[in-house]
Coordinates of N, CA and C in Angstrom, one line a residue:
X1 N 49.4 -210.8 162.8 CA 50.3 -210.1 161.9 C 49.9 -210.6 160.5
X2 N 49.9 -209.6 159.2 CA 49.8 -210.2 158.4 C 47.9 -209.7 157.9
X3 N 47.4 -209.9 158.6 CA 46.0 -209.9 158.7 C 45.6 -208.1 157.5
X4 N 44.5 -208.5 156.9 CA 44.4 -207.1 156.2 C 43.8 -206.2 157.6
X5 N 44.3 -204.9 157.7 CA 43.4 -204.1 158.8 C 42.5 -203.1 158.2
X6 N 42.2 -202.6 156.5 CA 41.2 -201.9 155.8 C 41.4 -202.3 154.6
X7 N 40.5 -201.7 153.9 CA 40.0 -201.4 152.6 C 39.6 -200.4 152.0
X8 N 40.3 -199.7 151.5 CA 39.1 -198.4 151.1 C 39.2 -198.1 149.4
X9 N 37.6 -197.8 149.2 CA 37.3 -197.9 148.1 C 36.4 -196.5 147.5
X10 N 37.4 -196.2 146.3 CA 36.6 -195.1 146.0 C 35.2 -195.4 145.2
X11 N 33.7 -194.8 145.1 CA 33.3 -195.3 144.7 C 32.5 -193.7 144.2
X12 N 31.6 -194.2 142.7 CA 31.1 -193.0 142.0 C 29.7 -192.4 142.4
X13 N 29.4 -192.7 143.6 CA 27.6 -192.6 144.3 C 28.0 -192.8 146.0
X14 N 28.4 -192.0 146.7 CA 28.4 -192.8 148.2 C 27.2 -193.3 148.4
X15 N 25.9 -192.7 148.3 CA 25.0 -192.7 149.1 C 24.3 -194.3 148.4
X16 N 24.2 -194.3 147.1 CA 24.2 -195.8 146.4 C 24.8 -196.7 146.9
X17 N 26.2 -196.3 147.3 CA 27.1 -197.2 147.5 C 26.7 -197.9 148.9
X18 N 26.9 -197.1 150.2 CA 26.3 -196.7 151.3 C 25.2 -197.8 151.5
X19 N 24.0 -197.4 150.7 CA 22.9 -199.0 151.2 C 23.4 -199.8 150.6
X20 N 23.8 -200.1 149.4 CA 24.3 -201.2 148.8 C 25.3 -202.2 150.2
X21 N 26.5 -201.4 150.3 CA 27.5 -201.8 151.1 C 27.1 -202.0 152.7
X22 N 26.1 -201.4 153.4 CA 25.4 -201.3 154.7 C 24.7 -202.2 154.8
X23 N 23.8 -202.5 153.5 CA 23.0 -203.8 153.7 C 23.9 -204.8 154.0
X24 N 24.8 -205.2 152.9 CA 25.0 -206.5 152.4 C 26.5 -206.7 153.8
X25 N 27.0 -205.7 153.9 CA 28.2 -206.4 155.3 C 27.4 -206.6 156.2
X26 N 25.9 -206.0 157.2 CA 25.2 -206.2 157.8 C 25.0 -207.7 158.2
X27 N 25.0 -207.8 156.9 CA 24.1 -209.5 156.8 C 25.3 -210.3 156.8
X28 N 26.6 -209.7 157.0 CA 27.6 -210.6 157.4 C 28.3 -210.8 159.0
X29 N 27.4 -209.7 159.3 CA 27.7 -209.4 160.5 C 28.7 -207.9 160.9
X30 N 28.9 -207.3 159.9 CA 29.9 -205.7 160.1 C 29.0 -204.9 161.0
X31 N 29.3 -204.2 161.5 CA 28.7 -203.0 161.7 C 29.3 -201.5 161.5
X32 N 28.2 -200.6 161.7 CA 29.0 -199.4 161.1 C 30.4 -198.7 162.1
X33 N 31.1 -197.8 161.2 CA 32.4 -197.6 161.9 C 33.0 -196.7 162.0
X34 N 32.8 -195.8 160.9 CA 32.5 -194.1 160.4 C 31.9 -193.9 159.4
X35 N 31.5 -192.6 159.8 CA 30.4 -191.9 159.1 C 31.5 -190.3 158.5
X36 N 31.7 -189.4 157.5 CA 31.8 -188.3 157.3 C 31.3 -188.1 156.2
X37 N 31.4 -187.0 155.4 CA 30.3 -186.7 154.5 C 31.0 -187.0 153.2
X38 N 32.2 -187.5 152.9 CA 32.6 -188.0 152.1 C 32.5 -189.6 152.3
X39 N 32.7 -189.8 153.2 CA 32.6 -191.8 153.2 C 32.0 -192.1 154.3
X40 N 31.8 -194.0 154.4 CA 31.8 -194.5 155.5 C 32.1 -195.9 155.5
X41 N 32.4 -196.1 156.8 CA 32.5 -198.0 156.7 C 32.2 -198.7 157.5
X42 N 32.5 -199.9 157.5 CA 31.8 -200.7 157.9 C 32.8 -201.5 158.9
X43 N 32.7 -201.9 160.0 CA 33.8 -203.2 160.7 C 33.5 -204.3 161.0
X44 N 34.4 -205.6 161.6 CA 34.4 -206.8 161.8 C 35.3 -207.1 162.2
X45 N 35.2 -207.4 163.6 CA 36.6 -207.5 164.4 C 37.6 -206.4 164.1
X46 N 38.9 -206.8 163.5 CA 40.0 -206.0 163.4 C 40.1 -205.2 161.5
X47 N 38.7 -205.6 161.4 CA 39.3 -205.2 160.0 C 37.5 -204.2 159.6
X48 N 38.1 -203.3 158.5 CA 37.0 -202.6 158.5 C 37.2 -202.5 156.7
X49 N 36.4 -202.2 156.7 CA 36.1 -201.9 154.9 C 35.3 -200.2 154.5
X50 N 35.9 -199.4 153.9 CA 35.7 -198.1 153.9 C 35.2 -197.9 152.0
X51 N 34.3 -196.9 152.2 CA 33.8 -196.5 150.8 C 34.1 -195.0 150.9
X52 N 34.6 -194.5 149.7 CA 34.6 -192.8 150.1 C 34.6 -192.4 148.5
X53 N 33.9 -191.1 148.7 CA 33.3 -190.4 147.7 C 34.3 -190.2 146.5
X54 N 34.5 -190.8 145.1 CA 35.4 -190.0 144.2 C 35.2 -188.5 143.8
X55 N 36.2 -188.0 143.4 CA 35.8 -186.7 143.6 C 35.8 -186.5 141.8
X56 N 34.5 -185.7 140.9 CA 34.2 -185.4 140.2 C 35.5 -185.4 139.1
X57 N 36.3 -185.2 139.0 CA 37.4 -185.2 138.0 C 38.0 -186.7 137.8
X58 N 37.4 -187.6 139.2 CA 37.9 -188.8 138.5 C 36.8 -189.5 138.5
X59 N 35.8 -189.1 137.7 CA 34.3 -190.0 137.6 C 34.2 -189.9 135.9
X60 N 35.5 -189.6 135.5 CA 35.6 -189.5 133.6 C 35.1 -191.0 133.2
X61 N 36.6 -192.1 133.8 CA 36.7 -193.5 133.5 C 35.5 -194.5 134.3
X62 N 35.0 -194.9 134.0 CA 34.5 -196.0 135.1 C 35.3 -197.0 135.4
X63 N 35.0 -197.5 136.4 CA 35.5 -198.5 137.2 C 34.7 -199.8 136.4
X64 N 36.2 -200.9 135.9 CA 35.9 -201.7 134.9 C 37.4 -202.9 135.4
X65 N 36.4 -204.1 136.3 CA 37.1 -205.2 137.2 C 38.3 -205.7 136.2
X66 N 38.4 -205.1 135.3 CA 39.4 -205.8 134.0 C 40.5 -205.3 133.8
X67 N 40.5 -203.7 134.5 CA 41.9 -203.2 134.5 C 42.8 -202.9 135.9
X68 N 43.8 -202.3 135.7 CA 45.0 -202.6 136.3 C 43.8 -202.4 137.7
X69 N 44.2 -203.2 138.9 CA 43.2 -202.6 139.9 C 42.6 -204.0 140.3
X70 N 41.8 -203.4 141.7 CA 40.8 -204.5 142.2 C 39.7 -205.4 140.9
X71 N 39.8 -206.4 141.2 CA 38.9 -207.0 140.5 C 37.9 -207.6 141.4
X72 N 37.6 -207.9 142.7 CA 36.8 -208.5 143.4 C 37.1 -208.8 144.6
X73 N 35.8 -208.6 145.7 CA 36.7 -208.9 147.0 C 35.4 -210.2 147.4
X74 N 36.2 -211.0 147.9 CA 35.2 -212.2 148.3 C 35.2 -212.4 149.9
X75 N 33.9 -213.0 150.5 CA 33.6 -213.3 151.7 C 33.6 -214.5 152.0
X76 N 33.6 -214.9 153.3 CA 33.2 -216.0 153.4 C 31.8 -216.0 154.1
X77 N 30.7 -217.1 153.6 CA 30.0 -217.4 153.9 C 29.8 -218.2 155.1
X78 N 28.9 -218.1 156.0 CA 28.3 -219.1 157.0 C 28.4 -220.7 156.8
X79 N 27.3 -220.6 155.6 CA 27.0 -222.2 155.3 C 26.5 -221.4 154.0
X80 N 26.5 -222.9 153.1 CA 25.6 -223.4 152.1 C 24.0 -222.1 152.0
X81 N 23.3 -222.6 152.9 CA 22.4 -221.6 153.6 C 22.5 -220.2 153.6
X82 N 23.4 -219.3 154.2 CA 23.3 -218.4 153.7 C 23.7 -218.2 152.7
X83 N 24.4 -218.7 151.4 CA 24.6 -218.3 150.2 C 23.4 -218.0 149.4
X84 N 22.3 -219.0 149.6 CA 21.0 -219.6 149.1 C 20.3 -217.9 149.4
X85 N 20.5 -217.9 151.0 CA 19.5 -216.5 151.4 C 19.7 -215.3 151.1
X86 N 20.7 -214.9 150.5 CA 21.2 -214.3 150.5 C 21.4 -214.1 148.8
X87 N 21.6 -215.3 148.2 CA 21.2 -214.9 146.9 C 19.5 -214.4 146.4
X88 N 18.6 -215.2 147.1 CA 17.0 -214.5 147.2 C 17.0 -213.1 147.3
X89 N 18.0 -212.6 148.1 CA 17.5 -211.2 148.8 C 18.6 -210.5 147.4
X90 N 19.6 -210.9 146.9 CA 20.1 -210.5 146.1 C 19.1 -210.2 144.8
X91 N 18.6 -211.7 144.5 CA 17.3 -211.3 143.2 C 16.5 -210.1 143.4
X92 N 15.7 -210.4 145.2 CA 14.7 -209.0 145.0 C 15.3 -207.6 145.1
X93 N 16.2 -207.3 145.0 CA 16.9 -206.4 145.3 C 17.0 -206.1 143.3
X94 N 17.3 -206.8 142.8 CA 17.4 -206.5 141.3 C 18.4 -205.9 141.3
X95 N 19.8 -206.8 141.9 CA 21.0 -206.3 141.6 C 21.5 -207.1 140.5
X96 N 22.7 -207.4 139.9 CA 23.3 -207.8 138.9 C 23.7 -209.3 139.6
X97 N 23.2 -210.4 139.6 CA 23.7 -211.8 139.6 C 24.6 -212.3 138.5
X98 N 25.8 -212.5 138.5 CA 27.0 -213.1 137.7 C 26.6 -214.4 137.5
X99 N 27.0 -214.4 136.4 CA 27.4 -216.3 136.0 C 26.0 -216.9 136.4
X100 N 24.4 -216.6 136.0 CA 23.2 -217.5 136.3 C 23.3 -218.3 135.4
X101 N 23.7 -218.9 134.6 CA 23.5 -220.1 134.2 C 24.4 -221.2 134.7
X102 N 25.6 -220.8 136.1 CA 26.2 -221.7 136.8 C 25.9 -221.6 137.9
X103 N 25.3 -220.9 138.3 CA 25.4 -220.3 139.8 C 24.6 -221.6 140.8
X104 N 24.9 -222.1 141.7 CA 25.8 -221.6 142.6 C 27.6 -222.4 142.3
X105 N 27.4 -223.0 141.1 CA 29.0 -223.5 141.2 C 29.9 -222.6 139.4
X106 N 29.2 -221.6 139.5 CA 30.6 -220.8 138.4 C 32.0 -220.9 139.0
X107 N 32.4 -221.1 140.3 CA 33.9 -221.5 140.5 C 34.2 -222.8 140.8
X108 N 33.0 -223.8 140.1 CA 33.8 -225.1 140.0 C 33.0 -225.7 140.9
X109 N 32.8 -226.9 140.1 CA 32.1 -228.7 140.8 C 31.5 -228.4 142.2
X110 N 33.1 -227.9 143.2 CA 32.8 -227.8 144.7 C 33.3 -226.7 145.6
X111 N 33.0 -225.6 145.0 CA 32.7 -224.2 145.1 C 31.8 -223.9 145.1
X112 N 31.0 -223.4 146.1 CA 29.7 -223.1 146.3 C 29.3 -221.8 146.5
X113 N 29.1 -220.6 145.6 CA 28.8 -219.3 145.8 C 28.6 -218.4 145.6
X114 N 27.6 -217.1 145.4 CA 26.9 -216.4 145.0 C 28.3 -214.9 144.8
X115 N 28.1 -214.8 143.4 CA 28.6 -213.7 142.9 C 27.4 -212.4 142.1
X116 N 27.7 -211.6 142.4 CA 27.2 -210.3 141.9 C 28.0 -209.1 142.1
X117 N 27.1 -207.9 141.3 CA 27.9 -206.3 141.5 C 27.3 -205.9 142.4
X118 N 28.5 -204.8 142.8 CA 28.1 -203.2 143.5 C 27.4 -202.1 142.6
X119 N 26.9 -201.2 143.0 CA 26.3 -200.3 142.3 C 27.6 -199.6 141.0
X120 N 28.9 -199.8 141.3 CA 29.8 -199.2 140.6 C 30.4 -200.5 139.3
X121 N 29.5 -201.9 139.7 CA 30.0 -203.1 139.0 C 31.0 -203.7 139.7
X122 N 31.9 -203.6 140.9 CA 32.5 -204.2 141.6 C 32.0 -205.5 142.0
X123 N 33.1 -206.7 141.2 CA 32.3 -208.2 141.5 C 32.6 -208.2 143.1
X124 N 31.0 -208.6 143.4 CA 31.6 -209.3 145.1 C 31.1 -210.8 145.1
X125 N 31.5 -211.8 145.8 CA 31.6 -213.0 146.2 C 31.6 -213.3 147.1
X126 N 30.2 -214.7 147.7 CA 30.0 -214.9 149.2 C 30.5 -216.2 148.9
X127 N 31.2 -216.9 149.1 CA 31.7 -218.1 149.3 C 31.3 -219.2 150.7
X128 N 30.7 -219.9 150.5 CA 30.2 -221.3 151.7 C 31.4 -222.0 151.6
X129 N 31.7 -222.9 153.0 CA 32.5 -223.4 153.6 C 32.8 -224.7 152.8

């Protein structure tokens, strides 16, 4: 009880969004959960995480982690280890790495973990144990 059971996120590119979000839950262990031609998502045990297409009248504003709204959703990491592997695969990918001149401790001394964006700028966070 208590537990989140989704997420759904509207996002300005499904199909961007889609590899972005298919890779990177993949590598957390999600797998896929639905497919329609507006969205899809991804699951993990009891909880799933959903992307679905905004629809052209609201792609005026961008999505900007600073206003009223989601600011970030974070994971937990395996180990130390995959933070590391997973930041590599983040570089070759040439997505947006947050905070490189602290990384891996931008949240402090003994917080260990790799932050970057979604294709829409959505901060995401893998956090080690």
């Amino acid at each position: 009880m208590g537990l989140l059971h989704h997420i759904e996120i509207y996002v300005s590119d499904l199909k961007r969004s889609a590899e972005f979000w298919g890779w990177f839950l993949s590598e957390l262990g999600y797998t896929p959960y639905q497919q329609w031609e507006e969205g899809r998502s991804w699951k993990l045990g009891d909880t799933y995480l959903v992307f679905v297409q905004a629809k052209e009248k609201h792609l005026d504003v961008p999505y900007n982690r600073c206003r009223v709204g989601l600011n970030h959703l974070a994971f937990h990491a395996n180990s130390r280890e995959q933070v590391d592997a997973l930041t590599v695969k983040v570089r070759a990918k040439g997505m947006n790495l947050l905070y490189k001149d602290k990384h891996p401790f931008a949240g402090g001394e003994h917080y260990y973990a790799l932050f970057f964006e979604d294709p829409d700028r959505i901060k995401v966070e893998l956090v080690a144990p």
